[in-house]
Amino acid sequence: MRMLSPKEQLDEKVLQIFDVLEELYNAQEILEQVMKNGFFNMSRARYSMGVKRVTADQILEAEMQANKTVLISDKNSQNTEENSQSVQNHANEDPYAFPVFTLQRASDSTESASVTEMIPKPKHDVNERETSLRKRNLKDFHKLTLKDDPSDESQILDDDEEVVVEEKNNETCSTKTDKEQIENRDDSAKSEKQRTKKLFNPLNFFGILVPRELRTSQHQFEEAVGLAVQISNLKQRLQSLQFQYRRLRGVEAQDI
Amino acid sequence: MAIAAARGKLIAVIGDEDTCIGFVLGGVGEMNKNRNPNFMVVDKNTSIGEIEETFRGYLKRDDIGIILINQNVAEMIRHVIDSHDLPIPAVLEIPSKDSPYDPSKDSILRRAKGMFSAEDFR
């Protein structure tokens, strides 16, 4: 392969810079449009929810953890070999390395979509449990304590005779299996809570039943985050190309 | 390719109320153990000194990879942004609700423009 002269290399670098600039302008335009739609939907949500329901007050002091972070890796430019031949004086340095950002999501998009569905679920379970207990007996929890500690039995029986009647009727069914079931439910509710805590949806700062516009706005800003990372990468590439261009100009000046 | 951090770095935001709400909704918001958030809401009462201090604070924090800043806010602390030439954290100027994005004001794009002087093409 023919080695390019410094002038040809310079031309190539200029063309690469213009390509990156074009990509950058396009990406900025898309980001602007996406953010504009996001702001518009947020305003619509504010209109339907009330002005004071979608403000910074909801997020300023709130406990939160980032669902989206960026992984940073070093990447050498594609023409490293070629450049190292022309810029031999600086062979030991690695000036063409530039960081590459990769968006890292705490959960997959499918999981994040199901977060909102997951949150009411434990509440529903709790309600179900409460109603079933209420139907059977208001003091259903006593049964467990009676089983655990028989010494207290007489005391409770004296307090409430109804409990005794109910208990006798249900004695056969309120066995250890019942207790295990309740424990299992508790465990599953705990694990569910832990999972929901991990996959916290920031939408819940503004309430559980939020309007569709706010959800749409959220999706648009999620897209904006991805675009922002893409633009950051393009800017890093641009800066790296600028550096290479300056070096080549220096080499060319030395040759002359 | 060496991965710098297993968990990944945060994306910080400095901007008006809607920009911060939007990006927090987008999932970038974090409150750390010292209760320092990675976003700053700029309103009409926020002084330039406060913005500058927060920006410098974000530059020093090693858990931040990208700083998103509204272009109209960036204009207020242009000298600080221009003096930052390290690749990490990357500073990205974004449009705000009130003012659109103007590439001619962007620090990095201005640098790119300044590369090519008329003498270079003679």
XYZ file of C-alpha atoms in Angstrom, chain A residues 14 17-18 21 24-25 28 31-32 35 39 42-43 46 54-57 59-75 99 101 103-104 201-206 214 217-218 221-222 224-225 227-229 231-232 235-236 238-239 241-243 245-246 249, chain B residues 1-11 16-32 35 37-39 41 64-66 68 70 84-97 99-101 103 106 108-109 111-113 115-116 119-121:
134
model
C -9.999 17.557 6.897
C -13.433 16.348 10.356
C -16.158 17.570 8.018
C -19.126 17.794 11.942
C -22.680 16.213 14.897
C -24.982 18.862 13.436
C -27.774 18.040 17.619
C -31.637 16.080 20.119
C -33.201 19.524 19.923
C -36.122 17.637 23.824
C -40.792 19.831 27.070
C -44.218 17.920 30.152
C -46.163 21.167 29.815
C -48.486 20.032 33.983
C -44.695 18.830 38.197
C -41.988 21.010 39.712
C -38.400 20.631 40.813
C -39.601 20.417 44.440
C -36.989 15.831 42.823
C -34.728 18.173 44.787
C -34.598 16.299 48.085
C -35.681 12.896 46.836
C -33.644 9.739 47.257
C -32.774 8.432 43.832
C -30.303 6.289 42.011
C -29.304 6.659 38.390
C -30.816 4.077 36.048
C -28.578 5.241 33.237
C -24.839 5.658 33.515
C -21.999 5.767 31.008
C -19.200 3.281 30.669
C -15.951 4.833 29.521
C -13.460 2.940 27.410
C -10.338 4.085 25.584
C -10.233 3.765 21.856
C -12.652 8.002 25.430
C -18.919 6.558 26.136
C -24.746 4.101 27.744
C -25.372 1.569 30.480
C -38.980 4.563 38.163
C -38.488 8.356 38.507
C -42.005 8.825 37.209
C -43.249 7.925 40.688
C -41.936 11.223 42.077
C -44.951 12.766 40.438
C -45.673 12.601 31.318
C -42.138 12.958 28.002
C -40.129 10.409 29.992
C -35.967 12.288 27.602
C -34.706 8.698 27.756
C -32.411 12.386 24.665
C -29.988 10.745 27.116
C -28.513 11.069 21.905
C -26.463 13.088 24.395
C -24.073 10.160 24.804
C -23.059 13.527 20.648
C -20.415 13.302 23.370
C -17.277 15.541 20.046
C -14.514 13.358 21.446
C -13.756 15.613 16.625
C -11.252 16.696 19.248
C -9.141 14.482 14.752
C -8.270 18.115 15.482
C -5.264 16.968 17.452
C -4.611 17.469 12.103
C -2.451 19.868 14.121
C 0.501 20.298 10.012
C -10.286 -1.773 25.338
C -10.055 -1.114 29.030
C -13.216 -0.397 30.936
C -12.661 2.447 33.399
C -15.368 1.651 35.923
C -17.602 -1.371 36.355
C -20.631 0.570 37.438
C -20.327 3.391 34.973
C -20.131 7.121 35.477
C -22.973 9.501 36.029
C -24.428 12.084 33.704
C -33.474 25.138 34.093
C -36.249 23.394 35.976
C -37.757 21.575 33.005
C -34.422 20.329 31.716
C -33.551 18.890 35.125
C -36.992 17.309 35.583
C -36.784 15.855 32.084
C -33.376 14.268 32.512
C -34.216 13.008 36.004
C -37.296 11.405 34.438
C -34.959 9.994 31.826
C -33.152 8.156 34.624
C -29.896 10.049 35.106
C -30.635 11.593 38.526
C -28.726 10.406 41.556
C -28.455 11.545 45.145
C -25.215 10.249 46.633
C -26.763 14.017 49.674
C -27.300 15.482 43.689
C -25.831 15.243 40.188
C -28.133 17.966 38.882
C -31.698 23.624 38.920
C -19.230 11.984 36.638
C -18.568 11.160 32.983
C -20.663 13.704 31.102
C -25.028 18.358 30.290
C -28.091 24.371 28.981
C -11.753 22.839 30.511
C -9.887 20.796 27.914
C -9.818 17.337 29.467
C -11.782 14.584 27.747
C -13.456 13.406 30.977
C -15.903 14.700 32.060
C -17.181 15.662 28.627
C -19.140 18.913 28.619
C -22.140 18.958 26.357
C -24.203 22.031 25.633
C -27.878 21.334 25.137
C -30.847 23.504 24.200
C -33.239 24.740 26.859
C -36.971 25.294 26.821
C -33.572 29.193 23.902
C -32.699 26.951 20.956
C -29.253 25.486 20.428
C -23.758 25.782 17.216
C -20.630 25.896 21.363
C -15.965 22.674 20.966
C -17.438 23.680 17.625
C -12.525 25.453 18.461
C -13.116 23.362 15.338
C -13.968 26.476 13.376
C -8.693 25.432 13.259
C -9.045 26.546 9.699
C -3.885 31.262 5.539
C -4.137 27.466 5.810
C -5.811 27.207 2.436
